[in-house]
Coordinates of C-alpha atoms in Angstrom, one line a residue:
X294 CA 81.4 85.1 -24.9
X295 CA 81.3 88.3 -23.2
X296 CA 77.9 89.8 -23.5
X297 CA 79.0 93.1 -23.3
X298 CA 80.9 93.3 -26.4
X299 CA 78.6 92.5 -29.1
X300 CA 80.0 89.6 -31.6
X301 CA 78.9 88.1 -34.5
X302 CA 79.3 84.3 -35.2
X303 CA 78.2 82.2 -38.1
X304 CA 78.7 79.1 -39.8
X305 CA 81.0 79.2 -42.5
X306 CA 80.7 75.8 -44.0
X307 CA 78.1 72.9 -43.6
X308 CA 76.0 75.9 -42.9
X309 CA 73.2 73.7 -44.6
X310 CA 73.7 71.2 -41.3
X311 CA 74.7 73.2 -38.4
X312 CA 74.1 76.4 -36.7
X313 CA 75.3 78.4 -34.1
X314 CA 73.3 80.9 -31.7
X315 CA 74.6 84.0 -30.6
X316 CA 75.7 82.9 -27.4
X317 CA 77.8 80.4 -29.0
X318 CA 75.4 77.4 -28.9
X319 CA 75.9 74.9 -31.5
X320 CA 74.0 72.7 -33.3
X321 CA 72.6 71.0 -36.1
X322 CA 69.8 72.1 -38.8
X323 CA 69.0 68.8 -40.0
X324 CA 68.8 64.8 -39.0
X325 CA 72.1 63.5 -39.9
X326 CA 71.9 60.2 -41.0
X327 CA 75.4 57.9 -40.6
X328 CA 73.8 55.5 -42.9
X329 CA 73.4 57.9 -45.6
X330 CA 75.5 60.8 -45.2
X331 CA 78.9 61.8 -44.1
X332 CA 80.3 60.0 -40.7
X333 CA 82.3 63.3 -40.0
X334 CA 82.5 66.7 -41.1
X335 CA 84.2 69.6 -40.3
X336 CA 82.7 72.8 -39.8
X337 CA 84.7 76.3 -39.9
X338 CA 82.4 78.9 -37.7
X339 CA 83.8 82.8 -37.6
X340 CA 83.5 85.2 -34.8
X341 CA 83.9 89.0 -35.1
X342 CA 83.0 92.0 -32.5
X343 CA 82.9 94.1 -35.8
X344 CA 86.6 95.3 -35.4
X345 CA 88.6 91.9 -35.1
X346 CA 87.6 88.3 -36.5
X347 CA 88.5 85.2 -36.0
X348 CA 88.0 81.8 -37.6
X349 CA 87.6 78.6 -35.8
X350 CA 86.8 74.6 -36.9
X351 CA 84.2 72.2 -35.1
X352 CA 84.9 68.3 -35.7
X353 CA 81.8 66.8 -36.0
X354 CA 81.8 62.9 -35.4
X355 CA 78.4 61.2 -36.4
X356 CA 78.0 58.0 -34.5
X357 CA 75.9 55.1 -35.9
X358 CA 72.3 54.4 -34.0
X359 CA 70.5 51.4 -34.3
X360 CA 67.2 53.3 -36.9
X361 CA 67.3 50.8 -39.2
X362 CA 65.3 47.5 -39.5
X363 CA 66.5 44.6 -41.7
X364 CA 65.3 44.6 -45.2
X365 CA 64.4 41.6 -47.5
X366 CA 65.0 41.9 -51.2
X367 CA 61.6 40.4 -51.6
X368 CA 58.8 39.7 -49.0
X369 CA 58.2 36.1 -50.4
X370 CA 59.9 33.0 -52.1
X371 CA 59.1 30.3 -54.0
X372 CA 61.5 27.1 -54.4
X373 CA 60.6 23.9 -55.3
X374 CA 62.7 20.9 -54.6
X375 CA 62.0 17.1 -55.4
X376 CA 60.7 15.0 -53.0
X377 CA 63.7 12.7 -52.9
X378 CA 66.1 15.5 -52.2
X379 CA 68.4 14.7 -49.0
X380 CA 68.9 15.9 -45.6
X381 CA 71.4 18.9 -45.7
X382 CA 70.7 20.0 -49.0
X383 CA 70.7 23.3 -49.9
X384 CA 67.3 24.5 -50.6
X385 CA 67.7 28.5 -51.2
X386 CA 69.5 31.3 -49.2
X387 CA 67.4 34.3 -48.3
X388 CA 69.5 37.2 -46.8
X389 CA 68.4 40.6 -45.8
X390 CA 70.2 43.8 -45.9
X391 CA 70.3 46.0 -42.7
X392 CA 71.9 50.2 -43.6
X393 CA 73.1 50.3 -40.0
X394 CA 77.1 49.8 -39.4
X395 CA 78.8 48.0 -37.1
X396 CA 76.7 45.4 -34.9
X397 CA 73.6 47.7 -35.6
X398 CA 73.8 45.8 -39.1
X399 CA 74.9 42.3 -38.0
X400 CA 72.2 40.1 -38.8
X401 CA 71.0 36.4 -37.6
X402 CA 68.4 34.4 -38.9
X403 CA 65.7 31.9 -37.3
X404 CA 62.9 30.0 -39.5
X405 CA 59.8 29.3 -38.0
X406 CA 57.4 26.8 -39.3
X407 CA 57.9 23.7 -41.4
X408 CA 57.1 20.8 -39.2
X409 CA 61.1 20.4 -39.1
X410 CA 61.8 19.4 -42.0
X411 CA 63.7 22.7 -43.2
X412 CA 66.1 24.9 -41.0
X413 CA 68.2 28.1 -41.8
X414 CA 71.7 28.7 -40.8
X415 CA 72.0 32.3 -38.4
X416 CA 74.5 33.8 -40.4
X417 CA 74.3 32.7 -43.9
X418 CA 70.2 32.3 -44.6
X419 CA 71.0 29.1 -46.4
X420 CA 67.7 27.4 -46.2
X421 CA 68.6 23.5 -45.8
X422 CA 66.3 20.2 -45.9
X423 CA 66.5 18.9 -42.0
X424 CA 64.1 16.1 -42.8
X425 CA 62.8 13.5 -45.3
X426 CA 60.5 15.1 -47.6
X427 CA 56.9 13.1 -49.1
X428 CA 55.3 15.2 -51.6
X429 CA 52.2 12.4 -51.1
X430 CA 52.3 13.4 -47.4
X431 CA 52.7 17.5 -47.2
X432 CA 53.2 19.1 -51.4
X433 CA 54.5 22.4 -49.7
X434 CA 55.6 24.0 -46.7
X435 CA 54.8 27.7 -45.9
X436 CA 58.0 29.0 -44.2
X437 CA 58.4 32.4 -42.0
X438 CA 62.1 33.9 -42.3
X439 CA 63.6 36.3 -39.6
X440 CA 66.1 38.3 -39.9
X441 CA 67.1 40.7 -36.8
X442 CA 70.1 42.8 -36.3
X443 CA 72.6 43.4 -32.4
X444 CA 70.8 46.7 -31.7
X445 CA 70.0 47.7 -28.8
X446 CA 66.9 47.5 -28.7
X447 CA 67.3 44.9 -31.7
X448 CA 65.3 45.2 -34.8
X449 CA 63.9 42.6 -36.8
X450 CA 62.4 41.6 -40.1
X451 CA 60.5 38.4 -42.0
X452 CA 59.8 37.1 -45.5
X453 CA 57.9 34.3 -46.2
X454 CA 59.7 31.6 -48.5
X455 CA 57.0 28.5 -50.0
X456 CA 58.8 25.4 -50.4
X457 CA 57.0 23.2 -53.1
X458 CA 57.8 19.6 -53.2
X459 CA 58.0 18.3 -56.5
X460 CA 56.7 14.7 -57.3
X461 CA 59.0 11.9 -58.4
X462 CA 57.5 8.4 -59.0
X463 CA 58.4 6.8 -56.1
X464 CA 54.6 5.1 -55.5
X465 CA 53.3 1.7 -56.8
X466 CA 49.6 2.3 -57.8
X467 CA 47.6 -0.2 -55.1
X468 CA 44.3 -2.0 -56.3
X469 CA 41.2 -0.9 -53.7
X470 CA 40.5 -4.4 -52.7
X471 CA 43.5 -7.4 -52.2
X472 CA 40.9 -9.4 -54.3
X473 CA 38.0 -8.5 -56.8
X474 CA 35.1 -11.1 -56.7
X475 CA 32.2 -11.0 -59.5
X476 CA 29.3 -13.2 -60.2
X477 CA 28.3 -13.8 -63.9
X478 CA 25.1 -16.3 -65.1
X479 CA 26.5 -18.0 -67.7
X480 CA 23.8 -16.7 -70.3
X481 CA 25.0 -13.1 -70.0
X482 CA 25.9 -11.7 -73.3
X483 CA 29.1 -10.6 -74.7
X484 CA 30.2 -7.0 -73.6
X485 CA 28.6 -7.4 -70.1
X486 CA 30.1 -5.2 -67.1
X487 CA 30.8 -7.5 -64.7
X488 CA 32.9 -5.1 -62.2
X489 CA 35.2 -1.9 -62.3
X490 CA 38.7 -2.3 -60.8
X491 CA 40.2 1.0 -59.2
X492 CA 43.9 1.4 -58.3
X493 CA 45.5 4.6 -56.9
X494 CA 48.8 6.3 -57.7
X495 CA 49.4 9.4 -55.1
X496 CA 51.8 10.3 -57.5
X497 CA 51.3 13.4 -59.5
X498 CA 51.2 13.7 -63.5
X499 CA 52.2 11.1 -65.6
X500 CA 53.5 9.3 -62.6
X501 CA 49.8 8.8 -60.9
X502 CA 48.2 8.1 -64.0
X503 CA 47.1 4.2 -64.0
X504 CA 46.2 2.0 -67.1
X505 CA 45.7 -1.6 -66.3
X506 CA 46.1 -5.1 -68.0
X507 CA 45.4 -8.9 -67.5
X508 CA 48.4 -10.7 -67.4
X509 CA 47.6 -14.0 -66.4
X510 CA 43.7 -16.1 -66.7
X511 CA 43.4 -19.7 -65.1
X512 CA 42.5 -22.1 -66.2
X513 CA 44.5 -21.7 -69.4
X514 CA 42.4 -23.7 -71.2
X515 CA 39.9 -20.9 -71.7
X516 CA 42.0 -18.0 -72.7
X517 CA 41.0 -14.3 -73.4
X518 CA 37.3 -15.2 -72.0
X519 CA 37.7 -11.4 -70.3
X520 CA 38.5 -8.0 -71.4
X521 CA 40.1 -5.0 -69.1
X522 CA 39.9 -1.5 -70.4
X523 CA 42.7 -0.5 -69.5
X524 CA 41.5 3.9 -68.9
X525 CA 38.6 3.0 -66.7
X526 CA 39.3 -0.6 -65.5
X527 CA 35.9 -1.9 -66.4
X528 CA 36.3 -5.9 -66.7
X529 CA 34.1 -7.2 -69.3
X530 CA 32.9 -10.5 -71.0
X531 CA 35.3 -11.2 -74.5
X532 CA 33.3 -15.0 -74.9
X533 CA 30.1 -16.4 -73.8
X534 CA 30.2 -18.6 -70.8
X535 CA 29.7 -22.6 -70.1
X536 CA 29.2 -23.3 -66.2
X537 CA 29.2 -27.0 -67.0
X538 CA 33.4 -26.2 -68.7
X539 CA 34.2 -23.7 -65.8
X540 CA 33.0 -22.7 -62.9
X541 CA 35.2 -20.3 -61.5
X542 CA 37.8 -17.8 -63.7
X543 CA 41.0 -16.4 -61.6
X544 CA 42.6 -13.3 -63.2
X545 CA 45.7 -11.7 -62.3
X546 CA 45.4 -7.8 -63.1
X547 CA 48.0 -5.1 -63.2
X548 CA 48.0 -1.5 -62.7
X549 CA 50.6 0.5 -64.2
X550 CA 51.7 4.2 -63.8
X551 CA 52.9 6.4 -66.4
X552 CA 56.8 7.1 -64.7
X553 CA 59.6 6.0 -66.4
X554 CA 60.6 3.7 -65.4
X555 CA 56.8 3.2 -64.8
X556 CA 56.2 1.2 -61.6
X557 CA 53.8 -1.6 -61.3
X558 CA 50.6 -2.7 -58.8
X559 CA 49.3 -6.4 -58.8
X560 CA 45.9 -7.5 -57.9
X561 CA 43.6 -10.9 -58.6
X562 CA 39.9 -11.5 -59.6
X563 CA 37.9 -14.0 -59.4
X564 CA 34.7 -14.3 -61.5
X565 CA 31.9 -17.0 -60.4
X566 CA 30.1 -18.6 -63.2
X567 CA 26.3 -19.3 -61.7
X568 CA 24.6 -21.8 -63.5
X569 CA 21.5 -21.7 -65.4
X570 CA 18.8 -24.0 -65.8
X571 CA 19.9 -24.8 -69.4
X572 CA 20.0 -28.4 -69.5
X573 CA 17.7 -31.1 -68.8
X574 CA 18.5 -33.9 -67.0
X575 CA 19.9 -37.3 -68.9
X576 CA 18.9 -40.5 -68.6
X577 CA 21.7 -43.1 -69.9
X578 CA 19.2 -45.3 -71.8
X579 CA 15.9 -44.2 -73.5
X580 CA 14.6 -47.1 -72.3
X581 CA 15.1 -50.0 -69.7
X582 CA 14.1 -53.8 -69.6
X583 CA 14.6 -55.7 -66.8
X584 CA 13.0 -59.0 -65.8
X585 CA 12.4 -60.0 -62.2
X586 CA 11.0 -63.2 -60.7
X587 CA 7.1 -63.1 -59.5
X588 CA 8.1 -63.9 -55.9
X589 CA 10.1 -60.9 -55.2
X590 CA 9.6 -60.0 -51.9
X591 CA 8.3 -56.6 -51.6
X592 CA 11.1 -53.5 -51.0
X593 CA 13.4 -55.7 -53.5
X594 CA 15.5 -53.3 -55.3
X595 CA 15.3 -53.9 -59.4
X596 CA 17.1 -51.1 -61.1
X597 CA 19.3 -47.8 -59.9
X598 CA 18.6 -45.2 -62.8
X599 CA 22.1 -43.3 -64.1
X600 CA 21.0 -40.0 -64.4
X601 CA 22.8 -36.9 -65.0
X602 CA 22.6 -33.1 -65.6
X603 CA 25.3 -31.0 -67.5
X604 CA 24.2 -28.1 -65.1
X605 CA 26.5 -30.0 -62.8
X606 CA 28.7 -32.5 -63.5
X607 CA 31.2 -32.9 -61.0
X608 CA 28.7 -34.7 -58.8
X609 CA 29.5 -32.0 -55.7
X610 CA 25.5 -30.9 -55.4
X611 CA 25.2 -28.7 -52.9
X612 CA 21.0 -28.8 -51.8
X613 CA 18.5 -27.1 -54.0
X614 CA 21.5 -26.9 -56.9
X615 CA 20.2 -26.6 -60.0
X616 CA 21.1 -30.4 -60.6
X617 CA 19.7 -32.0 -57.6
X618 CA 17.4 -34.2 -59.2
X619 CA 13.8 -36.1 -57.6
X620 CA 13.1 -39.4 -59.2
X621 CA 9.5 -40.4 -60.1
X622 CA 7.3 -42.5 -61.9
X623 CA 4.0 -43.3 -63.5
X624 CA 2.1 -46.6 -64.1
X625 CA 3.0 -49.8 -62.8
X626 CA -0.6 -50.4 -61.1
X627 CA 1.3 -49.6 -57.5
X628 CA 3.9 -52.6 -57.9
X629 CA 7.0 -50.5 -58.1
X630 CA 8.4 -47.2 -56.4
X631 CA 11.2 -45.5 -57.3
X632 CA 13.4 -43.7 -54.0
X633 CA 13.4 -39.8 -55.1
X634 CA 17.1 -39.6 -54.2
X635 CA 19.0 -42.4 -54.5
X636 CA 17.1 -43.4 -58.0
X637 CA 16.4 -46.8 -57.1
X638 CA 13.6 -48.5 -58.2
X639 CA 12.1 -51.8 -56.0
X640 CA 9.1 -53.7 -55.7
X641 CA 6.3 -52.1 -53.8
X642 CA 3.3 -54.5 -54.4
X643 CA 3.6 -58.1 -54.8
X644 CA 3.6 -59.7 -58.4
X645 CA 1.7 -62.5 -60.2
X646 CA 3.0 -63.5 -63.3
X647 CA -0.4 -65.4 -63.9
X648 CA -1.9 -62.0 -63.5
X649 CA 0.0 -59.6 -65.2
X650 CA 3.2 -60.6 -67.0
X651 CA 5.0 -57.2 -67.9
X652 CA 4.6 -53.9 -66.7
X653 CA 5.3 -50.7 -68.5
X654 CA 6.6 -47.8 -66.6
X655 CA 7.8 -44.4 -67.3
X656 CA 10.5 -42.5 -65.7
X657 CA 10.7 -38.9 -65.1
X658 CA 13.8 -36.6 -63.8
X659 CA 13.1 -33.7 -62.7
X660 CA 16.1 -31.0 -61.5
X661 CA 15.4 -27.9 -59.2
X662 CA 15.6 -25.1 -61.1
X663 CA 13.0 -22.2 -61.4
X664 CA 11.9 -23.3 -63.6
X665 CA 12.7 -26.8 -63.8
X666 CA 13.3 -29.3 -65.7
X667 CA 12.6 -32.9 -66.6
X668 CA 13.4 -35.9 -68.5
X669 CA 11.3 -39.4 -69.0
X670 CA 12.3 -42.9 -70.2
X671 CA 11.0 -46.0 -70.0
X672 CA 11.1 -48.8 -68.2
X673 CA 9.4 -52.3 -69.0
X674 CA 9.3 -54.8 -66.1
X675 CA 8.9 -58.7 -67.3
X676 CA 7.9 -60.5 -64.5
X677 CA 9.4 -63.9 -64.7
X678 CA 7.6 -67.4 -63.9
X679 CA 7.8 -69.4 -60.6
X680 CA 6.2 -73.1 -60.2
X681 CA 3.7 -71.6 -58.0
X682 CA 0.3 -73.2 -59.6
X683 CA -1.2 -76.6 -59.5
X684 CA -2.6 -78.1 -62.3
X685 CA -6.5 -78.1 -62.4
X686 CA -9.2 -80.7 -63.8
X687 CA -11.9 -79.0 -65.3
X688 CA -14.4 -81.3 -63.6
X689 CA -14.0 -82.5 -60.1
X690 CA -15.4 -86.0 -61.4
X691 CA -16.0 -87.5 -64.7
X692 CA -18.3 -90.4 -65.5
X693 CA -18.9 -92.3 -69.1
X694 CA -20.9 -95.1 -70.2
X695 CA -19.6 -97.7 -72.2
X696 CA -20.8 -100.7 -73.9
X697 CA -19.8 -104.1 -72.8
X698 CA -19.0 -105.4 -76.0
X699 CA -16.9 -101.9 -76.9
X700 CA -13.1 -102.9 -78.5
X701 CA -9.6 -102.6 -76.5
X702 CA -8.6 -98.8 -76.8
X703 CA -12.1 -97.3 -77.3
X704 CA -11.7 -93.7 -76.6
X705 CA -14.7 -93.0 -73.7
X706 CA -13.4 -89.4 -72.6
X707 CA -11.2 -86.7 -72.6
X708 CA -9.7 -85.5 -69.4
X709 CA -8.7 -82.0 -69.0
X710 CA -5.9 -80.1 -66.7
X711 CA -4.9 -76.8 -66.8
X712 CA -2.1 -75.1 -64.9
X713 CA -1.4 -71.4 -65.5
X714 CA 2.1 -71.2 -65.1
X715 CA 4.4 -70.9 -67.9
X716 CA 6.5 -73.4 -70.0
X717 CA 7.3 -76.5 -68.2
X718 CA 5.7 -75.3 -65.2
X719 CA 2.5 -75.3 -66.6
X720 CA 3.1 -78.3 -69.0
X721 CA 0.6 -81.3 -67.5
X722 CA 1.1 -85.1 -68.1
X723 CA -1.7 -87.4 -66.9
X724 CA -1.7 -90.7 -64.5
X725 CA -4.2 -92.8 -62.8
X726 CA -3.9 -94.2 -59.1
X727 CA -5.4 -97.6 -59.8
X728 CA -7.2 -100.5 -57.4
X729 CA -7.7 -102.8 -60.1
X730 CA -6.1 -103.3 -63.6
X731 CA -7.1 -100.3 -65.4
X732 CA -6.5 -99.2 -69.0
X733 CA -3.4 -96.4 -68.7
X734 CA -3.8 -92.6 -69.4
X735 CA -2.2 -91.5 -72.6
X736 CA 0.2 -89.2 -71.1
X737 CA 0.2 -87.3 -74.7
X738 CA -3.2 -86.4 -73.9
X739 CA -5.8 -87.2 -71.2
X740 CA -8.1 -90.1 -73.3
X741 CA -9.1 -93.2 -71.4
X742 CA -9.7 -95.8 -73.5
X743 CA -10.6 -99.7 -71.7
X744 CA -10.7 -103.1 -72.2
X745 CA -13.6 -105.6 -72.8
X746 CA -15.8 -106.6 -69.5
X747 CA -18.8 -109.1 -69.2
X748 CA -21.1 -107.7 -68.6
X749 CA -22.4 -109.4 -65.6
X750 CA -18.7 -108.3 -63.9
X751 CA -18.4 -104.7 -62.4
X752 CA -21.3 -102.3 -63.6
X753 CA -18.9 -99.5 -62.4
X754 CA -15.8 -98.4 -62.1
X755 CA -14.0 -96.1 -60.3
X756 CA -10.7 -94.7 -61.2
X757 CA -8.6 -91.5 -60.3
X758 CA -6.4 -89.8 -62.8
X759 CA -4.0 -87.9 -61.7
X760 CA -1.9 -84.8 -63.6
X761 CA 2.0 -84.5 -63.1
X762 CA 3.4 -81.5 -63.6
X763 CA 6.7 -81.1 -65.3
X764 CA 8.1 -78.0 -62.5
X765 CA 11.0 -78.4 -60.2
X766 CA 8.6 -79.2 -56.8
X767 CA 5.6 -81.0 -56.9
X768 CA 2.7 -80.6 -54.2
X769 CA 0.1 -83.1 -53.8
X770 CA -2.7 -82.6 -56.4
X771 CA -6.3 -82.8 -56.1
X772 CA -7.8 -85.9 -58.5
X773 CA -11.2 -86.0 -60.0
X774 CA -13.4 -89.2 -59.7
X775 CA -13.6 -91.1 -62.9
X776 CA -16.8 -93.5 -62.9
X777 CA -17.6 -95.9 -66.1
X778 CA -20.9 -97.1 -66.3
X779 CA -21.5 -100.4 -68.7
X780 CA -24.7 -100.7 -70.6
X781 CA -26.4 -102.9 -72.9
X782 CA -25.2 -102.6 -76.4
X783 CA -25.9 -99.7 -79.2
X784 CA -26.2 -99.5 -82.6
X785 CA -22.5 -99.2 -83.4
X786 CA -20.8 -95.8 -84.0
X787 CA -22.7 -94.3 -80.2
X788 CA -20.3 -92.3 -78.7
X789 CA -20.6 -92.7 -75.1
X790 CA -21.8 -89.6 -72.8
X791 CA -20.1 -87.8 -70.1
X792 CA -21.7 -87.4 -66.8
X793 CA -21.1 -84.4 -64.9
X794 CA -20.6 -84.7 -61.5
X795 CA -23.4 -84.0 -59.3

């Protein structure tokens, strides 16, 4: 433009976008903006020197800059998939928009986070599963979403998407212990806690939620001796208990979830009965009788007692159980003992028949419990006989007078034996040992009864009577003297006298 000539030029159209300066500078008025407005426009300027005019156009060709970021429709997602869903599938695609054209608006996505188990695909935003999911392991995954567009310089933008995993019942519930043990007395009541079972489910809902049972109780014999709740899995006594029956109760629990189809744990119990002192021990006789011979040496067993105790019957006493039993006894003047173990009773003083015949003993029994308890019975001990006495003269010499003139079996004196011993050991028969003809001994009783002498023969006489016993050996016996003295006659009817020996 020639300065000299004064012109005049102005924006005829799109004057609300563009000016021109009066040197002929054009430009705009505004930002345009290719997102939002036109991409061209074409603007018709005038010039006039105030005599001619003229019209010209300006093309005006708006080019796309990279000014805008990527935009979300929503800053954050939820999904939830189930915990069984498989590798590749979809989970949820989360594009964003971008108002830029061309490569300004092309987009690609990235995910960070999610321990690998998710992945997004650059182009679509399809969120897949890239890994096995466990709801009991990780319940949700926090996810960062970027989306940038090819600028130069690129821009970029994120959402956050929350991947929940959703529980199916894909877990057993599992008892706390392989094996529950209890210990019960056998006197507890009826109703008594005797241990709480706990089983887990890490499922969630219905399918975590346990209730548990007793399927199976050995032995069978003794059924429904237990009860399970089956909310809180408190085991507790149904029936009262019998250690002496059963000793030790084996239960086979379950713990069921609430899935369908509900899914099942097993477990076992065992319950140990302990005994209580509740029973005395038993003799298998009141009372006992035995005989024994009176020359039993001395350590001689007699008798092993048969004792028992229902606290344990099957005879496996382990020491200081309840039914261990110590063996005692009373009386028996120190002529018997009785082991404290074994129960066997022998001779511990030695016996005389001729002394005491029978002894009277009494038993006791006695358990270790706290406290314990006893039992008594009776024994009686007949000492039998033995052939162990010899008979006995009650004088060591006997002497009578009789008359000369005194008839053929004239009684003159009794002899007497005695021998302790019983029944034909102790029966005695008299004899005489004669050095001259001699009247005989009555063997049905000791009388000695003579025949007729002058009286200017023998004044004395000498004889010795001997006893006999009747037993099975016969030691040499001791014999009294036996002297007869003749006199003048009596008046009849004199008995004659005795003379004790000096």
């Amino acid at each position: 433009i020639d300065n000299e000539i004064p012109v005049t030029l102005q924006v005829e159209t799109e004057s609300d976008k563009f000016a021109i300066s009066p040197s002929g500078e054009f430009t705009t008025k505004v930002k345009l903006d290719y997102d939002e407005g036109a991409h061209n426009y074409s603007v018709e300027i005038s010039i006039s020197d105030g005599v001619s005019n003229d019209r010209a156009v300006v093309d005006v060709r708006v080019t796309d800059v990279n000014d805008n970021s990527p935009v979300f429709a929503s800053d954050s997602v939820t999904k939830s998939v189930p915990e069984d869903t498989e590798v590749g599938s979809n989970v949820t695609a989360v594009p964003a928009t971008d108002k830029d054209s061309s490569f300004n608006k092309e987009l690609r996505y990235s995910l960070r986070g999610g321990e690998g188990r998710f992945s997004v695909d650059p182009v679509s935003a399809m969120v897949t599963v890239a890994g096995a999911l466990d709801r009991e392991a990780k319940a949700e995954y926090n996810l960062l979403l970027v989306a940038e567009d090819q600028g130069r310089p690129a821009r970029s933008a994120t959402a956050t998407l929350l991947v929940q995993v959703s529980d199916i019942n894909d877990n057993v519930p599992e008892f706390s212990e392989a094996e529950y043990e209890a210990e019960v007395l056998e006197t507890e009541a009826v109703g008594t806690s005797l241990l709480t079972l706990s089983a887990a489910d890490p499922d969630e809902g219905a399918n975590g939620r346990v209730s548990y049972s007793i399927f199976q109780q050995s032995p069978s014999s003794h059924p429904d001796v237990f009860e399970l709740d089956s909310s809180s899995g408190t085991l507790r006594l149904a029936q009262p208990l019998d250690y002496s029956e059963v000793k030790v109760y084996r239960l086979k629990v379950q713990a069921s979830d609430g899935g369908t189809p509900s899914l099942i744990g097993n477990g076992s119990v065992v319950v140990k009965v302990k005994d209580v002192n509740n029973n005395p021990p038993e003799f298998s006789k009141e009372s006992y009788d035995v005989a024994v011979p009176e020359n039993l040496a001395n350590g001689a067993s007699i008798l092993r007692l048969e004792v028992t105790d229902r606290d344990e019957v099957s005879g496996m006493r382990p020491k200081g159980h309840l039914s261990e039993l110590r063996y005692s006894l009373r009386g028996g003047e120190g002529r018997f003992s009785v082991d404290p173990v074994s129960a066997m009773v022998t001779v511990a003083g030695a016996l005389d028949r001729e002394t005491k015949a029978e002894y009277n003993l009494l038993l006791v029994a006695e358990d270790q419990g706290r406290p314990a308890r006893s039992a008594t019975a009776t024994l009686l001990v007949q000492v039998s006989d033995i052939n162990d006495n010899v008979p006995k003269f009650s004088e060591a010499e006997y002497e009578a007078e009789v008359l000369e003139t005194e008839a053929v079996g004239t009684s003159l004196l009794t002899l007497s034996a005695v021998d302790p011993d019983d029944g034909a050991n102790g029966r005695v028969t008299q004899h005489h040992f004669p050095r001259h003809p001699r009247p005989p001994v009555d063997p049905r009783g000791p009388v000695l009864r003579g025949k007729p002498r002058k009286y200017f023969h023998h004044h004395r006489h000498r004889r010795r009577p001997g006893p006999e016993r009747r037993g099975h050996t016969v030691p040499p016996l001791p014999s009294p003297a036996l002297q007869v003295q003749r006199g003048e006659a009596r008046g009849p009817g004199t008995p004659p006298q005795p003379v004790p020996s000096p």
